[in-house]
């Protein structure tokens, strides 16, 4: 079996994940557009700031009209609980409402199919994982940063690489850029650098410039796939769905996505429904 790569033979992916649908998301979206990076905003659709009211608090949400900024290319909207309730402290009907209510509202607001999520407060249990799966959610991000850049084995318990304030992040970015191999206990040829946070933290901590510096270092690299959370998740799920002959020399792609393999440095493309010898 040949190892998988990201699209076009790339072996590194970079993505962002920011929670709560806050006013400061607008500034991050501008920055993402400037640097050509892509990412995901996890929005509690039921919590908005009234139209015409100036943002005055430290954790102000966007108005409905301001939320149109999430329509830009490179921006994914994802579930964060309709009213941001802790998934482990509510009844099962309330849990389903928090997931499906948010999914439905975001889908009707943005005219898209929402398949991603992040846990409010980072809280989850087995029941919330199961209900997310039942509701058609493909991945859900926790707040357990583990400094790993390996692809997750469980996308519904997704661990980010680091929060943007993590003191180890500059070193992790160095390692991502220089292409050092992951630690032996994380044997994966593919690297996903996944940074998360809340945009009001930049205002609170006065460190927008730090984030801009990070994006400036990470942007414009021809060996990096810039993608939203869902784009990476769905690609990985498609790659995991490949079917192989007993000797691993014939591969079939039963999915609707093109998947790429690495044949000793050469990128091999396996188109949807294609069967190829490798
Ligand atoms: Zn939140």
PDB file of C-alpha atoms and ligand atoms in Angstrom:
ATOM      1  CA  UNK A   1       0.000   0.000   0.000  1.00  0.00           C
ATOM      2  CA  UNK A   2       1.279   3.429  -0.912  1.00  0.00           C
ATOM      3  CA  UNK A   3       1.015   6.172   1.708  1.00  0.00           C
ATOM      4  CA  UNK A   4      -1.634   8.824   1.156  1.00  0.00           C
ATOM      5  CA  UNK A   5      -0.816  12.476   0.655  1.00  0.00           C
ATOM      6  CA  UNK A   6      -2.949  15.589   0.663  1.00  0.00           C
ATOM      7  CA  UNK A   7      -4.208  16.879  -2.736  1.00  0.00           C
ATOM      8  CA  UNK A   8      -1.514  17.376  -5.392  1.00  0.00           C
ATOM      9  CA  UNK A   9       0.977  15.304  -3.428  1.00  0.00           C
ATOM     10  CA  UNK A  10       1.299  17.788  -0.573  1.00  0.00           C
ATOM     11  CA  UNK A  11       2.208  16.474   2.871  1.00  0.00           C
ATOM     12  CA  UNK A  12       1.367  19.446   5.062  1.00  0.00           C
ATOM     13  CA  UNK A  13      -1.955  21.148   5.758  1.00  0.00           C
ATOM     14  CA  UNK A  14      -2.693  24.271   7.758  1.00  0.00           C
ATOM     15  CA  UNK A  15      -6.056  25.233   9.214  1.00  0.00           C
ATOM     16  CA  UNK A  16      -7.646  27.517  11.798  1.00  0.00           C
ATOM     17  CA  UNK A  17     -10.645  27.077  14.115  1.00  0.00           C
ATOM     18  CA  UNK A  18     -12.226  30.009  16.004  1.00  0.00           C
ATOM     19  CA  UNK A  19     -15.247  29.837  18.281  1.00  0.00           C
ATOM     20  CA  UNK A  20     -18.333  31.772  19.334  1.00  0.00           C
ATOM     21  CA  UNK A  21     -19.142  34.000  16.312  1.00  0.00           C
ATOM     22  CA  UNK A  22     -17.565  37.092  17.846  1.00  0.00           C
ATOM     23  CA  UNK A  23     -17.178  40.608  16.447  1.00  0.00           C
ATOM     24  CA  UNK A  24     -13.407  40.237  16.283  1.00  0.00           C
ATOM     25  CA  UNK A  25     -13.830  37.374  13.796  1.00  0.00           C
ATOM     26  CA  UNK A  26     -14.154  40.116  11.152  1.00  0.00           C
ATOM     27  CA  UNK A  27     -10.543  41.157  11.674  1.00  0.00           C
ATOM     28  CA  UNK A  28      -9.290  37.576  11.529  1.00  0.00           C
ATOM     29  CA  UNK A  29     -11.271  36.934   8.334  1.00  0.00           C
ATOM     30  CA  UNK A  30      -9.600  39.998   6.745  1.00  0.00           C
ATOM     31  CA  UNK A  31      -6.221  38.661   7.834  1.00  0.00           C
ATOM     32  CA  UNK A  32      -6.970  35.187   6.480  1.00  0.00           C
ATOM     33  CA  UNK A  33      -7.904  36.694   3.132  1.00  0.00           C
ATOM     34  CA  UNK A  34      -4.732  38.809   3.104  1.00  0.00           C
ATOM     35  CA  UNK A  35      -2.529  35.766   3.715  1.00  0.00           C
ATOM     36  CA  UNK A  36      -4.538  33.260   1.685  1.00  0.00           C
ATOM     37  CA  UNK A  37      -5.212  30.875   4.561  1.00  0.00           C
ATOM     38  CA  UNK A  38      -8.467  29.064   5.195  1.00  0.00           C
ATOM     39  CA  UNK A  39     -10.321  28.056   8.327  1.00  0.00           C
ATOM     40  CA  UNK A  40     -13.465  27.429  10.288  1.00  0.00           C
ATOM     41  CA  UNK A  41     -15.675  29.553  12.510  1.00  0.00           C
ATOM     42  CA  UNK A  42     -17.814  27.735  15.050  1.00  0.00           C
ATOM     43  CA  UNK A  43     -20.942  29.792  15.541  1.00  0.00           C
ATOM     44  CA  UNK A  44     -23.710  29.616  18.136  1.00  0.00           C
ATOM     45  CA  UNK A  45     -26.342  30.874  15.706  1.00  0.00           C
ATOM     46  CA  UNK A  46     -28.872  31.723  18.425  1.00  0.00           C
ATOM     47  CA  UNK A  47     -26.622  34.347  20.055  1.00  0.00           C
ATOM     48  CA  UNK A  48     -26.337  37.602  18.113  1.00  0.00           C
ATOM     49  CA  UNK A  49     -25.751  41.272  18.835  1.00  0.00           C
ATOM     50  CA  UNK A  50     -28.785  43.433  17.922  1.00  0.00           C
ATOM     51  CA  UNK A  51     -28.480  45.294  14.605  1.00  0.00           C
ATOM     52  CA  UNK A  52     -27.342  48.869  15.088  1.00  0.00           C
ATOM     53  CA  UNK A  53     -25.825  48.252  18.518  1.00  0.00           C
ATOM     54  CA  UNK A  54     -22.122  49.071  18.646  1.00  0.00           C
ATOM     55  CA  UNK A  55     -19.877  46.353  20.094  1.00  0.00           C
ATOM     56  CA  UNK A  56     -18.989  47.475  23.599  1.00  0.00           C
ATOM     57  CA  UNK A  57     -18.165  44.341  25.585  1.00  0.00           C
ATOM     58  CA  UNK A  58     -15.098  42.177  25.435  1.00  0.00           C
ATOM     59  CA  UNK A  59     -16.851  39.120  23.992  1.00  0.00           C
ATOM     60  CA  UNK A  60     -19.391  40.767  21.648  1.00  0.00           C
ATOM     61  CA  UNK A  61     -21.040  38.590  19.036  1.00  0.00           C
ATOM     62  CA  UNK A  62     -21.650  39.561  15.422  1.00  0.00           C
ATOM     63  CA  UNK A  63     -24.977  40.943  14.232  1.00  0.00           C
ATOM     64  CA  UNK A  64     -26.823  38.873  11.656  1.00  0.00           C
ATOM     65  CA  UNK A  65     -25.804  41.257   8.882  1.00  0.00           C
ATOM     66  CA  UNK A  66     -22.142  41.228  10.000  1.00  0.00           C
ATOM     67  CA  UNK A  67     -22.213  37.432   9.901  1.00  0.00           C
ATOM     68  CA  UNK A  68     -22.379  37.692   6.113  1.00  0.00           C
ATOM     69  CA  UNK A  69     -18.572  37.905   6.326  1.00  0.00           C
ATOM     70  CA  UNK A  70     -18.578  34.140   6.860  1.00  0.00           C
ATOM     71  CA  UNK A  71     -19.726  33.751   3.250  1.00  0.00           C
ATOM     72  CA  UNK A  72     -16.219  34.483   1.966  1.00  0.00           C
ATOM     73  CA  UNK A  73     -14.205  31.861   0.149  1.00  0.00           C
ATOM     74  CA  UNK A  74     -11.939  29.999   2.541  1.00  0.00           C
ATOM     75  CA  UNK A  75     -14.337  30.321   5.460  1.00  0.00           C
ATOM     76  CA  UNK A  76     -16.355  27.392   6.808  1.00  0.00           C
ATOM     77  CA  UNK A  77     -19.150  27.852   9.343  1.00  0.00           C
ATOM     78  CA  UNK A  78     -19.654  25.047  11.834  1.00  0.00           C
ATOM     79  CA  UNK A  79     -21.889  24.124  14.760  1.00  0.00           C
ATOM     80  CA  UNK A  80     -21.057  25.363  18.276  1.00  0.00           C
ATOM     81  CA  UNK A  81     -24.420  24.695  19.935  1.00  0.00           C
ATOM     82  CA  UNK A  82     -27.440  26.848  19.118  1.00  0.00           C
ATOM     83  CA  UNK A  83     -27.175  28.696  22.453  1.00  0.00           C
ATOM     84  CA  UNK A  84     -23.703  27.553  23.561  1.00  0.00           C
ATOM     85  CA  UNK A  85     -24.829  25.169  26.291  1.00  0.00           C
ATOM     86  CA  UNK A  86     -22.477  22.580  27.787  1.00  0.00           C
ATOM     87  CA  UNK A  87     -23.268  19.334  25.923  1.00  0.00           C
ATOM     88  CA  UNK A  88     -22.597  17.264  29.070  1.00  0.00           C
ATOM     89  CA  UNK A  89     -25.007  19.179  31.304  1.00  0.00           C
ATOM     90  CA  UNK A  90     -28.237  19.107  29.305  1.00  0.00           C
ATOM     91  CA  UNK A  91     -30.899  16.498  28.599  1.00  0.00           C
ATOM     92  CA  UNK A  92     -30.734  14.413  25.449  1.00  0.00           C
ATOM     93  CA  UNK A  93     -33.565  16.343  23.701  1.00  0.00           C
ATOM     94  CA  UNK A  94     -31.820  19.608  24.572  1.00  0.00           C
ATOM     95  CA  UNK A  95     -28.555  18.210  23.234  1.00  0.00           C
ATOM     96  CA  UNK A  96     -30.150  17.241  19.934  1.00  0.00           C
ATOM     97  CA  UNK A  97     -31.753  20.678  19.708  1.00  0.00           C
ATOM     98  CA  UNK A  98     -28.438  22.418  20.384  1.00  0.00           C
ATOM     99  CA  UNK A  99     -26.825  20.465  17.545  1.00  0.00           C
ATOM    100  CA  UNK A 100     -29.638  20.281  14.983  1.00  0.00           C
ATOM    101  CA  UNK A 101     -31.026  23.739  15.759  1.00  0.00           C
ATOM    102  CA  UNK A 102     -27.608  25.274  15.140  1.00  0.00           C
ATOM    103  CA  UNK A 103     -26.965  23.170  12.038  1.00  0.00           C
ATOM    104  CA  UNK A 104     -30.348  24.038  10.539  1.00  0.00           C
ATOM    105  CA  UNK A 105     -30.058  27.758  11.336  1.00  0.00           C
ATOM    106  CA  UNK A 106     -26.552  28.035   9.866  1.00  0.00           C
ATOM    107  CA  UNK A 107     -27.547  26.071   6.779  1.00  0.00           C
ATOM    108  CA  UNK A 108     -30.533  28.325   6.108  1.00  0.00           C
ATOM    109  CA  UNK A 109     -28.509  31.474   6.894  1.00  0.00           C
ATOM    110  CA  UNK A 110     -25.575  30.588   4.652  1.00  0.00           C
ATOM    111  CA  UNK A 111     -27.180  28.278   2.104  1.00  0.00           C
ATOM    112  CA  UNK A 112     -24.645  25.523   2.706  1.00  0.00           C
ATOM    113  CA  UNK A 113     -24.462  22.040   4.177  1.00  0.00           C
ATOM    114  CA  UNK A 114     -22.915  22.217   7.656  1.00  0.00           C
ATOM    115  CA  UNK A 115     -20.967  19.110   8.685  1.00  0.00           C
ATOM    116  CA  UNK A 116     -18.464  20.344  11.280  1.00  0.00           C
ATOM    117  CA  UNK A 117     -18.580  21.392  14.929  1.00  0.00           C
ATOM    118  CA  UNK A 118     -16.631  22.424  18.010  1.00  0.00           C
ATOM    119  CA  UNK A 119     -17.738  21.552  21.550  1.00  0.00           C
ATOM    120  CA  UNK A 120     -18.979  24.545  23.601  1.00  0.00           C
ATOM    121  CA  UNK A 121     -16.599  24.862  26.594  1.00  0.00           C
ATOM    122  CA  UNK A 122     -14.737  21.916  25.076  1.00  0.00           C
ATOM    123  CA  UNK A 123     -17.082  19.601  27.020  1.00  0.00           C
ATOM    124  CA  UNK A 124     -18.172  16.278  25.596  1.00  0.00           C
ATOM    125  CA  UNK A 125     -19.065  12.732  26.552  1.00  0.00           C
ATOM    126  CA  UNK A 126     -19.892   9.543  24.654  1.00  0.00           C
ATOM    127  CA  UNK A 127     -23.545  10.572  24.249  1.00  0.00           C
ATOM    128  CA  UNK A 128     -22.708  13.918  22.641  1.00  0.00           C
ATOM    129  CA  UNK A 129     -20.267  12.204  20.266  1.00  0.00           C
ATOM    130  CA  UNK A 130     -22.974   9.728  19.228  1.00  0.00           C
ATOM    131  CA  UNK A 131     -25.632  12.399  18.759  1.00  0.00           C
ATOM    132  CA  UNK A 132     -23.306  14.553  16.661  1.00  0.00           C
ATOM    133  CA  UNK A 133     -22.707  11.528  14.451  1.00  0.00           C
ATOM    134  CA  UNK A 134     -26.467  10.881  14.222  1.00  0.00           C
ATOM    135  CA  UNK A 135     -26.985  14.526  13.215  1.00  0.00           C
ATOM    136  CA  UNK A 136     -24.594  14.245  10.259  1.00  0.00           C
ATOM    137  CA  UNK A 137     -21.600  15.977  11.873  1.00  0.00           C
ATOM    138  CA  UNK A 138     -18.298  14.594  10.536  1.00  0.00           C
ATOM    139  CA  UNK A 139     -15.864  16.125  13.007  1.00  0.00           C
ATOM    140  CA  UNK A 140     -15.985  18.005  16.302  1.00  0.00           C
ATOM    141  CA  UNK A 141     -13.060  19.844  17.869  1.00  0.00           C
ATOM    142  CA  UNK A 142     -12.173  19.585  21.541  1.00  0.00           C
ATOM    143  CA  UNK A 143      -9.935  22.020  23.435  1.00  0.00           C
ATOM    144  CA  UNK A 144      -7.328  19.368  24.269  1.00  0.00           C
ATOM    145  CA  UNK A 145      -4.367  20.788  22.390  1.00  0.00           C
ATOM    146  CA  UNK A 146      -1.792  18.014  22.142  1.00  0.00           C
ATOM    147  CA  UNK A 147       0.991  19.685  20.095  1.00  0.00           C
ATOM    148  CA  UNK A 148       0.627  16.883  17.563  1.00  0.00           C
ATOM    149  CA  UNK A 149       0.409  17.482  13.833  1.00  0.00           C
ATOM    150  CA  UNK A 150      -0.727  13.936  13.061  1.00  0.00           C
ATOM    151  CA  UNK A 151      -4.140  13.484  11.472  1.00  0.00           C
ATOM    152  CA  UNK A 152      -6.681  12.485  14.130  1.00  0.00           C
ATOM    153  CA  UNK A 153      -7.807   8.893  14.406  1.00  0.00           C
ATOM    154  CA  UNK A 154     -11.163  10.039  15.824  1.00  0.00           C
ATOM    155  CA  UNK A 155     -12.527  13.095  14.042  1.00  0.00           C
ATOM    156  CA  UNK A 156     -15.409  13.484  16.542  1.00  0.00           C
ATOM    157  CA  UNK A 157     -12.866  13.914  19.339  1.00  0.00           C
ATOM    158  CA  UNK A 158     -10.538  16.095  17.290  1.00  0.00           C
ATOM    159  CA  UNK A 159      -7.579  17.476  19.190  1.00  0.00           C
ATOM    160  CA  UNK A 160      -6.100  20.736  17.888  1.00  0.00           C
ATOM    161  CA  UNK A 161      -2.341  21.211  17.669  1.00  0.00           C
ATOM    162  CA  UNK A 162      -2.259  24.352  19.794  1.00  0.00           C
ATOM    163  CA  UNK A 163      -4.140  27.406  21.003  1.00  0.00           C
ATOM    164  CA  UNK A 164      -2.694  30.596  19.469  1.00  0.00           C
ATOM    165  CA  UNK A 165      -1.435  31.661  22.932  1.00  0.00           C
ATOM    166  CA  UNK A 166       0.429  28.392  23.505  1.00  0.00           C
ATOM    167  CA  UNK A 167       4.056  29.256  24.328  1.00  0.00           C
ATOM    168  CA  UNK A 168       5.204  26.206  22.355  1.00  0.00           C
ATOM    169  CA  UNK A 169       3.470  27.318  19.163  1.00  0.00           C
ATOM    170  CA  UNK A 170       6.439  29.246  17.675  1.00  0.00           C
ATOM    171  CA  UNK A 171       8.588  26.097  17.902  1.00  0.00           C
ATOM    172  CA  UNK A 172       5.794  23.979  16.455  1.00  0.00           C
ATOM    173  CA  UNK A 173       5.495  26.385  13.513  1.00  0.00           C
ATOM    174  CA  UNK A 174       9.282  26.147  12.993  1.00  0.00           C
ATOM    175  CA  UNK A 175       9.016  22.363  12.908  1.00  0.00           C
ATOM    176  CA  UNK A 176       6.042  22.489  10.524  1.00  0.00           C
ATOM    177  CA  UNK A 177       7.858  24.811   8.129  1.00  0.00           C
ATOM    178  CA  UNK A 178      11.206  23.016   8.273  1.00  0.00           C
ATOM    179  CA  UNK A 179       9.571  19.661   7.615  1.00  0.00           C
ATOM    180  CA  UNK A 180      11.027  17.761  10.570  1.00  0.00           C
ATOM    181  CA  UNK A 181       9.396  14.396  10.993  1.00  0.00           C
ATOM    182  CA  UNK A 182       6.782  13.919  13.730  1.00  0.00           C
ATOM    183  CA  UNK A 183       7.792  12.254  16.977  1.00  0.00           C
ATOM    184  CA  UNK A 184       8.209   8.457  16.761  1.00  0.00           C
ATOM    185  CA  UNK A 185       5.065   7.888  18.819  1.00  0.00           C
ATOM    186  CA  UNK A 186       3.083   9.850  16.209  1.00  0.00           C
ATOM    187  CA  UNK A 187       4.102   8.050  13.032  1.00  0.00           C
ATOM    188  CA  UNK A 188       2.383   9.916  10.258  1.00  0.00           C
ATOM    189  CA  UNK A 189       3.941  11.241   7.107  1.00  0.00           C
ATOM    190  CA  UNK A 190       1.224  13.866   6.864  1.00  0.00           C
ATOM    191  CA  UNK A 191       1.213  16.931   9.058  1.00  0.00           C
ATOM    192  CA  UNK A 192      -1.786  19.062   9.941  1.00  0.00           C
ATOM    193  CA  UNK A 193      -1.019  22.251  11.846  1.00  0.00           C
ATOM    194  CA  UNK A 194      -4.289  23.155  13.546  1.00  0.00           C
ATOM    195  CA  UNK A 195      -4.497  26.412  15.528  1.00  0.00           C
ATOM    196  CA  UNK A 196      -7.587  27.355  17.522  1.00  0.00           C
ATOM    197  CA  UNK A 197      -8.879  30.069  19.824  1.00  0.00           C
ATOM    198  CA  UNK A 198     -11.385  32.872  20.239  1.00  0.00           C
ATOM    199  CA  UNK A 199     -10.797  36.162  18.426  1.00  0.00           C
ATOM    200  CA  UNK A 200     -11.710  38.380  21.451  1.00  0.00           C
ATOM    201  CA  UNK A 201      -8.594  36.938  23.093  1.00  0.00           C
ATOM    202  CA  UNK A 202      -6.476  38.936  20.607  1.00  0.00           C
ATOM    203  CA  UNK A 203      -8.182  42.138  21.750  1.00  0.00           C
ATOM    204  CA  UNK A 204      -7.943  41.152  25.444  1.00  0.00           C
ATOM    205  CA  UNK A 205      -4.282  40.161  25.195  1.00  0.00           C
ATOM    206  CA  UNK A 206      -3.216  42.859  22.727  1.00  0.00           C
ATOM    207  CA  UNK A 207      -1.587  40.280  20.449  1.00  0.00           C
ATOM    208  CA  UNK A 208      -3.162  40.636  17.028  1.00  0.00           C
ATOM    209  CA  UNK A 209       0.344  41.288  15.725  1.00  0.00           C
ATOM    210  CA  UNK A 210       1.522  37.915  17.030  1.00  0.00           C
ATOM    211  CA  UNK A 211      -1.189  36.195  14.995  1.00  0.00           C
ATOM    212  CA  UNK A 212      -0.366  38.274  11.935  1.00  0.00           C
ATOM    213  CA  UNK A 213       3.292  37.258  12.303  1.00  0.00           C
ATOM    214  CA  UNK A 214       2.303  33.585  12.533  1.00  0.00           C
ATOM    215  CA  UNK A 215       0.139  33.827   9.411  1.00  0.00           C
ATOM    216  CA  UNK A 216       2.855  35.756   7.582  1.00  0.00           C
ATOM    217  CA  UNK A 217       5.329  32.939   8.265  1.00  0.00           C
ATOM    218  CA  UNK A 218       2.892  30.208   7.290  1.00  0.00           C
ATOM    219  CA  UNK A 219       1.387  31.847   4.199  1.00  0.00           C
ATOM    220  CA  UNK A 220       2.269  31.401   0.543  1.00  0.00           C
ATOM    221  CA  UNK A 221       4.151  28.100   0.820  1.00  0.00           C
ATOM    222  CA  UNK A 222       3.857  25.798  -2.143  1.00  0.00           C
ATOM    223  CA  UNK A 223       4.281  22.711   0.044  1.00  0.00           C
ATOM    224  CA  UNK A 224       1.274  23.522   2.259  1.00  0.00           C
ATOM    225  CA  UNK A 225      -2.405  22.815   1.627  1.00  0.00           C
ATOM    226  CA  UNK A 226      -4.450  25.705   3.048  1.00  0.00           C
ATOM    227  CA  UNK A 227      -7.852  24.284   3.883  1.00  0.00           C
ATOM    228  CA  UNK A 228     -10.859  24.538   6.148  1.00  0.00           C
ATOM    229  CA  UNK A 229     -11.386  21.922   8.863  1.00  0.00           C
ATOM    230  CA  UNK A 230     -14.071  20.203   6.795  1.00  0.00           C
ATOM    231  CA  UNK A 231     -11.952  20.090   3.643  1.00  0.00           C
ATOM    232  CA  UNK A 232      -9.196  18.253   5.521  1.00  0.00           C
ATOM    233  CA  UNK A 233     -11.608  15.960   7.390  1.00  0.00           C
ATOM    234  CA  UNK A 234     -13.515  14.927   4.288  1.00  0.00           C
ATOM    235  CA  UNK A 235     -10.311  14.353   2.336  1.00  0.00           C
ATOM    236  CA  UNK A 236      -8.937  12.155   5.140  1.00  0.00           C
ATOM    237  CA  UNK A 237     -12.193  10.191   5.350  1.00  0.00           C
ATOM    238  CA  UNK A 238     -12.077   9.622   1.574  1.00  0.00           C
ATOM    239  CA  UNK A 239      -8.448   8.489   1.775  1.00  0.00           C
ATOM    240  CA  UNK A 240      -9.334   6.070   4.581  1.00  0.00           C
ATOM    241  CA  UNK A 241     -12.119   4.630   2.419  1.00  0.00           C
ATOM    242  CA  UNK A 242      -9.737   3.452  -0.351  1.00  0.00           C
ATOM    243  CA  UNK A 243      -9.971  -0.280  -1.020  1.00  0.00           C
ATOM    244  CA  UNK A 244      -6.897  -2.404  -1.784  1.00  0.00           C
ATOM    245  CA  UNK A 245      -6.161  -5.775  -3.305  1.00  0.00           C
ATOM    246  CA  UNK A 246      -4.630  -8.417  -1.032  1.00  0.00           C
ATOM    247  CA  UNK A 247      -1.131  -7.557  -2.226  1.00  0.00           C
ATOM    248  CA  UNK A 248      -1.801  -3.807  -1.960  1.00  0.00           C
ATOM    249  CA  UNK A 249      -0.966  -3.258  -5.643  1.00  0.00           C
ATOM    250  CA  UNK A 250      -4.462  -2.458  -6.867  1.00  0.00           C
ATOM    251  CA  UNK A 251      -6.389   0.397  -5.291  1.00  0.00           C
ATOM    252  CA  UNK A 252     -10.001   1.410  -5.809  1.00  0.00           C
ATOM    253  CA  UNK A 253     -11.486   4.781  -4.857  1.00  0.00           C
ATOM    254  CA  UNK A 254     -15.182   4.283  -3.976  1.00  0.00           C
ATOM    255  CA  UNK A 255     -15.642   7.940  -2.974  1.00  0.00           C
ATOM    256  CA  UNK A 256     -16.568  11.102  -4.877  1.00  0.00           C
ATOM    257  CA  UNK A 257     -13.206  12.756  -4.088  1.00  0.00           C
ATOM    258  CA  UNK A 258      -9.891  12.450  -5.886  1.00  0.00           C
ATOM    259  CA  UNK A 259      -7.340  10.927  -3.512  1.00  0.00           C
ATOM    260  CA  UNK A 260      -3.547  11.198  -3.889  1.00  0.00           C
ATOM    261  CA  UNK A 261      -0.899   8.618  -3.028  1.00  0.00           C
ATOM    262  CA  UNK A 262       2.880   8.900  -2.741  1.00  0.00           C
ATOM    263  CA  UNK A 263       4.827   6.481  -4.956  1.00  0.00           C
ATOM    264  CA  UNK A 264       8.432   7.067  -3.850  1.00  0.00           C
ATOM    265  CA  UNK A 265       8.163  10.802  -4.326  1.00  0.00           C
ATOM    266  CA  UNK A 266       5.790  10.713  -7.287  1.00  0.00           C
ATOM    267  CA  UNK A 267       2.201  11.818  -6.714  1.00  0.00           C
ATOM    268  CA  UNK A 268      -0.342   9.261  -7.908  1.00  0.00           C
ATOM    269  CA  UNK A 269      -3.909  10.434  -8.417  1.00  0.00           C
ATOM    270  CA  UNK A 270      -6.836   8.066  -7.865  1.00  0.00           C
ATOM    271  CA  UNK A 271      -9.997   9.592  -9.312  1.00  0.00           C
ATOM    272  CA  UNK A 272     -13.493   8.915  -7.948  1.00  0.00           C
ATOM    273  CA  UNK A 273     -14.635   5.367  -8.771  1.00  0.00           C
ATOM    274  CA  UNK A 274     -11.282   4.647 -10.401  1.00  0.00           C
ATOM    275  CA  UNK A 275      -9.293   1.416  -9.927  1.00  0.00           C
ATOM    276  CA  UNK A 276      -5.554   1.689 -10.570  1.00  0.00           C
ATOM    277  CA  UNK A 277      -2.468  -0.481 -10.268  1.00  0.00           C
ATOM    278  CA  UNK A 278       0.221   0.977  -8.041  1.00  0.00           C
TER     279      UNK A 278
HETATM  280 ZN1  LIG B   1     -17.493  28.665  22.775  1.00  0.00          ZN
END
